[in-house]
Amino acid sequence: MRMRIQMRMVALLLTMGLAACSGERDASESADVEAAQIPPATSTSPAAPEPHGAAASTVLDAEPAIRLRSLRREQSGWTFAIDIAADAGQSRIDVLARPPTVGAAPRAWNQRVAGEMVDAFATDLDGDNLPELLLWVRDGGEIAAGEVLGWRLAPHSEAEPLRLPPLSNDESVGWRGRDQFGVQGRFLTRSYPLYRESDEASRPTGGFVRVLNYALREGQLVVEDSRLEPFAGSP
């Protein structure tokens, strides 16, 4: 009887030991499965995207750049260095004029204008071997009206200013800007299309261009002659 009881106890202990081992193995396998489902940590993270509109904001907040130009002109031994800085519809024009005479001091001056400088002409319109510097300036308005600012130079005196005379009543008939300037021989030439009253600013239909030739007489620019030339289209 005692032997039978001992054998049952041994069987019971063996059963309990096997169950404990099986439980530990199941727990270990469950932990391994959970660990496999967790993504491994990375040492770097993806770069955060820039806020929408950040680049556009930077461009909009930036101030408009100043446009710079430099021109060089020569006439009668004189050298003209012209620097233009344009910004927000205004221009500053700096001029340095060097005379050909040894020991003569250079001239330097500046001019502020509304709009922009289109071109510069170094001339000797009156043939006295003393140069003139003429600057073609155009405003920034819808009609792009043009004018000329000028100076007459001499070796031992200050630059004398030159200005175009205003248009006469006849010359202003049909005028609405779009002036063009150039130099032909001893003349400063100006041309502009003629408008009808009902024309749009970009579409003159007057059919003609008025051409004015300016001469330099006694230190003044004066109209030498005026004529009409056929014209079709927009300037």
PDB file of C-alpha atoms in Angstrom:
ATOM      1  CA  MET A   1       0.000   0.000   0.000  1.00  0.00           C
ATOM      2  CA  ARG A   2       2.775   2.395   0.971  1.00  0.00           C
ATOM      3  CA  MET A   3       4.669   1.627  -2.231  1.00  0.00           C
ATOM      4  CA  ARG A   4       1.594   2.499  -4.368  1.00  0.00           C
ATOM      5  CA  ILE A   5       1.214   5.882  -2.640  1.00  0.00           C
ATOM      6  CA  GLN A   6       4.905   6.756  -3.223  1.00  0.00           C
ATOM      7  CA  MET A   7       4.609   5.921  -6.921  1.00  0.00           C
ATOM      8  CA  ARG A   8       1.553   8.219  -7.299  1.00  0.00           C
ATOM      9  CA  MET A   9       3.457  11.072  -5.603  1.00  0.00           C
ATOM     10  CA  VAL A  10       6.409  10.622  -7.947  1.00  0.00           C
ATOM     11  CA  ALA A  11       4.066  10.685 -10.970  1.00  0.00           C
ATOM     12  CA  LEU A  12       2.370  13.824  -9.674  1.00  0.00           C
ATOM     13  CA  LEU A  13       5.727  15.625  -9.179  1.00  0.00           C
ATOM     14  CA  LEU A  14       6.838  14.676 -12.712  1.00  0.00           C
ATOM     15  CA  THR A  15       3.581  16.017 -14.169  1.00  0.00           C
ATOM     16  CA  MET A  16       3.963  19.313 -12.288  1.00  0.00           C
ATOM     17  CA  GLY A  17       7.586  19.714 -13.489  1.00  0.00           C
ATOM     18  CA  LEU A  18       6.663  19.160 -17.135  1.00  0.00           C
ATOM     19  CA  ALA A  19       3.839  21.711 -16.885  1.00  0.00           C
ATOM     20  CA  ALA A  20       6.186  24.310 -15.414  1.00  0.00           C
ATOM     21  CA  CYS A  21       8.728  23.806 -18.207  1.00  0.00           C
ATOM     22  CA  SER A  22       6.002  24.106 -20.845  1.00  0.00           C
ATOM     23  CA  GLY A  23       4.740  27.388 -19.296  1.00  0.00           C
ATOM     24  CA  GLU A  24       8.221  28.949 -19.298  1.00  0.00           C
ATOM     25  CA  ARG A  25       8.729  27.967 -22.970  1.00  0.00           C
ATOM     26  CA  ASP A  26       5.361  29.479 -24.004  1.00  0.00           C
ATOM     27  CA  ALA A  27       6.132  32.738 -22.169  1.00  0.00           C
ATOM     28  CA  SER A  28       9.551  32.953 -23.815  1.00  0.00           C
ATOM     29  CA  GLU A  29       8.084  32.392 -27.308  1.00  0.00           C
ATOM     30  CA  SER A  30       5.375  35.009 -26.681  1.00  0.00           C
ATOM     31  CA  ALA A  31       8.006  37.561 -25.632  1.00  0.00           C
ATOM     32  CA  ASP A  32      10.027  36.806 -28.775  1.00  0.00           C
ATOM     33  CA  VAL A  33       6.964  37.395 -30.975  1.00  0.00           C
ATOM     34  CA  GLU A  34       6.203  40.719 -29.306  1.00  0.00           C
ATOM     35  CA  ALA A  35       9.841  41.818 -29.667  1.00  0.00           C
ATOM     36  CA  ALA A  36       9.773  40.968 -33.373  1.00  0.00           C
ATOM     37  CA  GLN A  37       6.705  43.163 -33.907  1.00  0.00           C
ATOM     38  CA  ILE A  38       8.423  46.315 -32.508  1.00  0.00           C
ATOM     39  CA  PRO A  39      10.319  48.188 -35.310  1.00  0.00           C
ATOM     40  CA  PRO A  40      13.998  48.758 -34.547  1.00  0.00           C
ATOM     41  CA  ALA A  41      14.985  52.248 -33.398  1.00  0.00           C
ATOM     42  CA  THR A  42      16.882  54.405 -35.942  1.00  0.00           C
ATOM     43  CA  SER A  43      19.664  56.860 -35.190  1.00  0.00           C
ATOM     44  CA  THR A  44      18.297  59.534 -37.580  1.00  0.00           C
ATOM     45  CA  SER A  45      14.799  60.850 -38.224  1.00  0.00           C
ATOM     46  CA  PRO A  46      13.434  62.156 -41.584  1.00  0.00           C
ATOM     47  CA  ALA A  47      13.927  65.917 -42.170  1.00  0.00           C
ATOM     48  CA  ALA A  48      10.889  67.952 -41.273  1.00  0.00           C
ATOM     49  CA  PRO A  49       9.311  69.630 -44.360  1.00  0.00           C
ATOM     50  CA  GLU A  50       9.544  73.426 -44.621  1.00  0.00           C
ATOM     51  CA  PRO A  51       6.356  75.277 -43.696  1.00  0.00           C
ATOM     52  CA  HIS A  52       4.166  75.869 -46.727  1.00  0.00           C
ATOM     53  CA  GLY A  53       4.902  79.284 -48.263  1.00  0.00           C
ATOM     54  CA  ALA A  54       8.160  79.829 -46.358  1.00  0.00           C
ATOM     55  CA  ALA A  55      10.206  80.386 -49.527  1.00  0.00           C
ATOM     56  CA  ALA A  56       7.568  82.668 -51.021  1.00  0.00           C
ATOM     57  CA  SER A  57       7.496  84.696 -47.807  1.00  0.00           C
ATOM     58  CA  THR A  58      11.249  85.162 -47.979  1.00  0.00           C
ATOM     59  CA  VAL A  59      11.011  86.447 -51.569  1.00  0.00           C
ATOM     60  CA  LEU A  60       8.128  88.779 -50.780  1.00  0.00           C
ATOM     61  CA  ASP A  61       9.854  90.210 -47.719  1.00  0.00           C
ATOM     62  CA  ALA A  62      13.087  90.927 -49.633  1.00  0.00           C
ATOM     63  CA  GLU A  63      13.584  94.517 -50.767  1.00  0.00           C
ATOM     64  CA  PRO A  64      13.750  95.084 -54.544  1.00  0.00           C
ATOM     65  CA  ALA A  65      17.299  95.037 -55.869  1.00  0.00           C
ATOM     66  CA  ILE A  66      18.878  98.231 -57.130  1.00  0.00           C
ATOM     67  CA  ARG A  67      19.699  98.036 -60.842  1.00  0.00           C
ATOM     68  CA  LEU A  68      23.203  99.284 -61.645  1.00  0.00           C
ATOM     69  CA  ARG A  69      24.642 100.353 -65.003  1.00  0.00           C
ATOM     70  CA  SER A  70      27.875 101.959 -66.122  1.00  0.00           C
ATOM     71  CA  LEU A  71      28.548 103.754 -69.410  1.00  0.00           C
ATOM     72  CA  ARG A  72      31.666 105.284 -70.915  1.00  0.00           C
ATOM     73  CA  ARG A  73      31.651 107.964 -73.608  1.00  0.00           C
ATOM     74  CA  GLU A  74      34.430 109.958 -75.314  1.00  0.00           C
ATOM     75  CA  GLN A  75      34.358 113.176 -77.313  1.00  0.00           C
ATOM     76  CA  SER A  76      36.998 115.810 -78.189  1.00  0.00           C
ATOM     77  CA  GLY A  77      39.514 114.085 -75.917  1.00  0.00           C
ATOM     78  CA  TRP A  78      37.152 114.143 -72.955  1.00  0.00           C
ATOM     79  CA  THR A  79      36.204 110.929 -71.194  1.00  0.00           C
ATOM     80  CA  PHE A  80      32.866 110.512 -69.425  1.00  0.00           C
ATOM     81  CA  ALA A  81      32.189 107.769 -66.884  1.00  0.00           C
ATOM     82  CA  ILE A  82      28.487 107.505 -66.084  1.00  0.00           C
ATOM     83  CA  ASP A  83      27.115 105.331 -63.286  1.00  0.00           C
ATOM     84  CA  ILE A  84      23.375 104.830 -62.845  1.00  0.00           C
ATOM     85  CA  ALA A  85      21.592 103.336 -59.833  1.00  0.00           C
ATOM     86  CA  ALA A  86      17.851 102.814 -60.404  1.00  0.00           C
ATOM     87  CA  ASP A  87      15.392 101.778 -57.722  1.00  0.00           C
ATOM     88  CA  ALA A  88      11.605 102.068 -57.283  1.00  0.00           C
ATOM     89  CA  GLY A  89      11.048 104.403 -60.231  1.00  0.00           C
ATOM     90  CA  GLN A  90      13.916 106.752 -59.327  1.00  0.00           C
ATOM     91  CA  SER A  91      17.465 106.996 -60.662  1.00  0.00           C
ATOM     92  CA  ARG A  92      20.653 108.558 -59.398  1.00  0.00           C
ATOM     93  CA  ILE A  93      23.129 109.411 -62.169  1.00  0.00           C
ATOM     94  CA  ASP A  94      26.770 110.075 -61.239  1.00  0.00           C
ATOM     95  CA  VAL A  95      29.040 111.626 -63.861  1.00  0.00           C
ATOM     96  CA  LEU A  96      32.828 111.904 -63.828  1.00  0.00           C
ATOM     97  CA  ALA A  97      34.241 113.961 -66.731  1.00  0.00           C
ATOM     98  CA  ARG A  98      37.996 113.959 -67.374  1.00  0.00           C
ATOM     99  CA  PRO A  99      39.355 116.732 -69.658  1.00  0.00           C
ATOM    100  CA  PRO A 100      42.222 116.088 -72.082  1.00  0.00           C
ATOM    101  CA  THR A 101      44.314 118.990 -70.735  1.00  0.00           C
ATOM    102  CA  VAL A 102      47.208 117.860 -68.546  1.00  0.00           C
ATOM    103  CA  GLY A 103      46.733 119.035 -64.973  1.00  0.00           C
ATOM    104  CA  ALA A 104      43.098 120.024 -65.463  1.00  0.00           C
ATOM    105  CA  ALA A 105      40.887 118.795 -62.669  1.00  0.00           C
ATOM    106  CA  PRO A 106      38.119 116.338 -63.499  1.00  0.00           C
ATOM    107  CA  ARG A 107      34.469 117.341 -63.064  1.00  0.00           C
ATOM    108  CA  ALA A 108      32.087 115.308 -60.976  1.00  0.00           C
ATOM    109  CA  TRP A 109      28.372 115.815 -60.421  1.00  0.00           C
ATOM    110  CA  ASN A 110      25.188 113.826 -59.917  1.00  0.00           C
ATOM    111  CA  GLN A 111      21.577 114.108 -60.990  1.00  0.00           C
ATOM    112  CA  ARG A 112      18.426 112.516 -59.547  1.00  0.00           C
ATOM    113  CA  VAL A 113      15.579 111.871 -61.963  1.00  0.00           C
ATOM    114  CA  ALA A 114      12.157 110.231 -61.922  1.00  0.00           C
ATOM    115  CA  GLY A 115      12.198 107.153 -64.141  1.00  0.00           C
ATOM    116  CA  GLU A 116      15.262 105.758 -65.873  1.00  0.00           C
ATOM    117  CA  MET A 117      18.158 106.782 -68.059  1.00  0.00           C
ATOM    118  CA  VAL A 118      17.914 105.175 -71.489  1.00  0.00           C
ATOM    119  CA  ASP A 119      21.154 106.325 -73.157  1.00  0.00           C
ATOM    120  CA  ALA A 120      23.909 108.938 -73.113  1.00  0.00           C
ATOM    121  CA  PHE A 121      25.430 110.888 -76.010  1.00  0.00           C
ATOM    122  CA  ALA A 122      28.782 112.679 -76.026  1.00  0.00           C
ATOM    123  CA  THR A 123      28.567 115.262 -78.825  1.00  0.00           C
ATOM    124  CA  ASP A 124      30.028 118.441 -80.293  1.00  0.00           C
ATOM    125  CA  LEU A 125      26.910 119.855 -81.899  1.00  0.00           C
ATOM    126  CA  ASP A 126      28.278 123.375 -82.477  1.00  0.00           C
ATOM    127  CA  GLY A 127      31.717 122.228 -83.683  1.00  0.00           C
ATOM    128  CA  ASP A 128      33.764 124.278 -81.186  1.00  0.00           C
ATOM    129  CA  ASN A 129      35.854 121.278 -80.049  1.00  0.00           C
ATOM    130  CA  LEU A 130      34.190 121.417 -76.625  1.00  0.00           C
ATOM    131  CA  PRO A 131      31.939 118.469 -75.863  1.00  0.00           C
ATOM    132  CA  GLU A 132      28.390 118.205 -74.634  1.00  0.00           C
ATOM    133  CA  LEU A 133      27.084 115.302 -72.585  1.00  0.00           C
ATOM    134  CA  LEU A 134      23.412 114.568 -73.250  1.00  0.00           C
ATOM    135  CA  LEU A 135      21.386 112.076 -71.183  1.00  0.00           C
ATOM    136  CA  TRP A 136      18.168 110.606 -72.543  1.00  0.00           C
ATOM    137  CA  VAL A 137      15.793 110.125 -69.587  1.00  0.00           C
ATOM    138  CA  ARG A 138      12.372 108.461 -69.662  1.00  0.00           C
ATOM    139  CA  ASP A 139       9.788 108.590 -66.891  1.00  0.00           C
ATOM    140  CA  GLY A 140       8.047 105.492 -65.605  1.00  0.00           C
ATOM    141  CA  GLY A 141       4.500 106.596 -66.418  1.00  0.00           C
ATOM    142  CA  GLU A 142       2.112 105.090 -68.918  1.00  0.00           C
ATOM    143  CA  ILE A 143       3.086 107.485 -71.710  1.00  0.00           C
ATOM    144  CA  ALA A 144       6.858 106.987 -71.198  1.00  0.00           C
ATOM    145  CA  ALA A 145       7.545 110.678 -71.771  1.00  0.00           C
ATOM    146  CA  GLY A 146      11.161 111.372 -72.661  1.00  0.00           C
ATOM    147  CA  GLU A 147      13.464 114.335 -72.191  1.00  0.00           C
ATOM    148  CA  VAL A 148      17.156 115.175 -72.473  1.00  0.00           C
ATOM    149  CA  LEU A 149      19.370 116.564 -69.743  1.00  0.00           C
ATOM    150  CA  GLY A 150      22.684 117.966 -70.935  1.00  0.00           C
ATOM    151  CA  TRP A 151      25.856 119.784 -70.003  1.00  0.00           C
ATOM    152  CA  ARG A 152      28.394 121.723 -72.027  1.00  0.00           C
ATOM    153  CA  LEU A 153      32.022 121.291 -70.944  1.00  0.00           C
ATOM    154  CA  ALA A 154      35.079 123.534 -71.026  1.00  0.00           C
ATOM    155  CA  PRO A 155      38.577 122.795 -69.616  1.00  0.00           C
ATOM    156  CA  HIS A 156      38.661 125.472 -66.913  1.00  0.00           C
ATOM    157  CA  SER A 157      35.025 126.168 -66.058  1.00  0.00           C
ATOM    158  CA  GLU A 158      32.065 124.410 -64.512  1.00  0.00           C
ATOM    159  CA  ALA A 159      29.745 122.313 -66.663  1.00  0.00           C
ATOM    160  CA  GLU A 160      26.985 124.468 -68.127  1.00  0.00           C
ATOM    161  CA  PRO A 161      23.520 122.843 -68.067  1.00  0.00           C
ATOM    162  CA  LEU A 162      21.546 122.306 -71.278  1.00  0.00           C
ATOM    163  CA  ARG A 163      17.812 121.631 -71.488  1.00  0.00           C
ATOM    164  CA  LEU A 164      15.421 120.998 -74.331  1.00  0.00           C
ATOM    165  CA  PRO A 165      12.971 123.811 -75.039  1.00  0.00           C
ATOM    166  CA  PRO A 166       9.299 122.891 -74.407  1.00  0.00           C
ATOM    167  CA  LEU A 167       7.221 121.778 -77.356  1.00  0.00           C
ATOM    168  CA  SER A 168       5.414 124.577 -79.154  1.00  0.00           C
ATOM    169  CA  ASN A 169       1.655 124.484 -79.685  1.00  0.00           C
ATOM    170  CA  ASP A 170       2.056 123.038 -83.163  1.00  0.00           C
ATOM    171  CA  GLU A 171       4.673 120.501 -82.046  1.00  0.00           C
ATOM    172  CA  SER A 172       2.525 119.265 -79.162  1.00  0.00           C
ATOM    173  CA  VAL A 173      -0.498 118.457 -81.351  1.00  0.00           C
ATOM    174  CA  GLY A 174      -0.869 114.651 -81.222  1.00  0.00           C
ATOM    175  CA  TRP A 175       1.979 114.234 -78.738  1.00  0.00           C
ATOM    176  CA  ARG A 176       1.452 111.668 -75.987  1.00  0.00           C
ATOM    177  CA  GLY A 177       4.940 110.528 -75.106  1.00  0.00           C
ATOM    178  CA  ARG A 178       6.909 107.584 -76.506  1.00  0.00           C
ATOM    179  CA  ASP A 179       9.761 109.974 -77.374  1.00  0.00           C
ATOM    180  CA  GLN A 180      12.866 108.580 -79.055  1.00  0.00           C
ATOM    181  CA  PHE A 181      16.218 110.423 -79.149  1.00  0.00           C
ATOM    182  CA  GLY A 182      19.393 110.055 -81.172  1.00  0.00           C
ATOM    183  CA  VAL A 183      22.257 112.041 -82.671  1.00  0.00           C
ATOM    184  CA  GLN A 184      22.693 112.575 -86.418  1.00  0.00           C
ATOM    185  CA  GLY A 185      25.708 114.677 -87.359  1.00  0.00           C
ATOM    186  CA  ARG A 186      25.322 118.114 -85.746  1.00  0.00           C
ATOM    187  CA  PHE A 187      21.745 117.507 -84.605  1.00  0.00           C
ATOM    188  CA  LEU A 188      20.035 115.956 -81.635  1.00  0.00           C
ATOM    189  CA  THR A 189      17.002 114.200 -83.129  1.00  0.00           C
ATOM    190  CA  ARG A 190      13.689 113.606 -81.400  1.00  0.00           C
ATOM    191  CA  SER A 191      10.743 111.636 -82.771  1.00  0.00           C
ATOM    192  CA  TYR A 192       7.341 110.644 -81.406  1.00  0.00           C
ATOM    193  CA  PRO A 193       4.165 109.110 -82.881  1.00  0.00           C
ATOM    194  CA  LEU A 194       1.038 111.206 -83.264  1.00  0.00           C
ATOM    195  CA  TYR A 195      -2.137 110.180 -81.427  1.00  0.00           C
ATOM    196  CA  ARG A 196      -5.780 110.847 -82.003  1.00  0.00           C
ATOM    197  CA  GLU A 197      -7.832 111.794 -78.951  1.00  0.00           C
ATOM    198  CA  SER A 198      -9.585 108.402 -78.836  1.00  0.00           C
ATOM    199  CA  ASP A 199      -6.373 106.340 -79.133  1.00  0.00           C
ATOM    200  CA  GLU A 200      -5.183 104.001 -76.419  1.00  0.00           C
ATOM    201  CA  ALA A 201      -1.760 104.749 -74.963  1.00  0.00           C
ATOM    202  CA  SER A 202      -0.242 101.665 -76.604  1.00  0.00           C
ATOM    203  CA  ARG A 203      -1.872 102.188 -80.019  1.00  0.00           C
ATOM    204  CA  PRO A 204      -1.289 105.512 -81.783  1.00  0.00           C
ATOM    205  CA  THR A 205      -3.300 105.786 -84.992  1.00  0.00           C
ATOM    206  CA  GLY A 206      -2.357 109.279 -86.154  1.00  0.00           C
ATOM    207  CA  GLY A 207      -0.448 107.753 -89.059  1.00  0.00           C
ATOM    208  CA  PHE A 208       2.619 110.008 -88.688  1.00  0.00           C
ATOM    209  CA  VAL A 209       5.738 110.511 -86.602  1.00  0.00           C
ATOM    210  CA  ARG A 210       6.917 114.020 -85.872  1.00  0.00           C
ATOM    211  CA  VAL A 211      10.687 114.475 -86.149  1.00  0.00           C
ATOM    212  CA  LEU A 212      12.465 117.439 -84.553  1.00  0.00           C
ATOM    213  CA  ASN A 213      16.107 118.343 -85.108  1.00  0.00           C
ATOM    214  CA  TYR A 214      17.772 120.356 -82.336  1.00  0.00           C
ATOM    215  CA  ALA A 215      20.906 122.424 -82.937  1.00  0.00           C
ATOM    216  CA  LEU A 216      23.196 124.025 -80.352  1.00  0.00           C
ATOM    217  CA  ARG A 217      23.365 127.782 -80.871  1.00  0.00           C
ATOM    218  CA  GLU A 218      24.960 130.214 -78.417  1.00  0.00           C
ATOM    219  CA  GLY A 219      24.908 127.616 -75.692  1.00  0.00           C
ATOM    220  CA  GLN A 220      21.219 126.754 -76.132  1.00  0.00           C
ATOM    221  CA  LEU A 221      19.409 123.850 -77.761  1.00  0.00           C
ATOM    222  CA  VAL A 222      16.935 125.170 -80.336  1.00  0.00           C
ATOM    223  CA  VAL A 223      14.651 123.535 -82.901  1.00  0.00           C
ATOM    224  CA  GLU A 224      16.343 123.703 -86.293  1.00  0.00           C
ATOM    225  CA  ASP A 225      13.538 122.055 -88.266  1.00  0.00           C
ATOM    226  CA  SER A 226      10.432 119.898 -87.868  1.00  0.00           C
ATOM    227  CA  ARG A 227       8.793 117.418 -90.259  1.00  0.00           C
ATOM    228  CA  LEU A 228       6.219 114.616 -90.401  1.00  0.00           C
ATOM    229  CA  GLU A 229       7.019 111.100 -91.615  1.00  0.00           C
ATOM    230  CA  PRO A 230       4.502 108.335 -92.354  1.00  0.00           C
ATOM    231  CA  PHE A 231       4.142 105.804 -89.589  1.00  0.00           C
ATOM    232  CA  ALA A 232       2.048 102.689 -89.084  1.00  0.00           C
ATOM    233  CA  GLY A 233       2.063 100.541 -85.969  1.00  0.00           C
ATOM    234  CA  SER A 234       3.182 101.018 -82.364  1.00  0.00           C
ATOM    235  CA  PRO A 235       6.556 102.461 -81.366  1.00  0.00           C
TER     236      PRO A 235
END
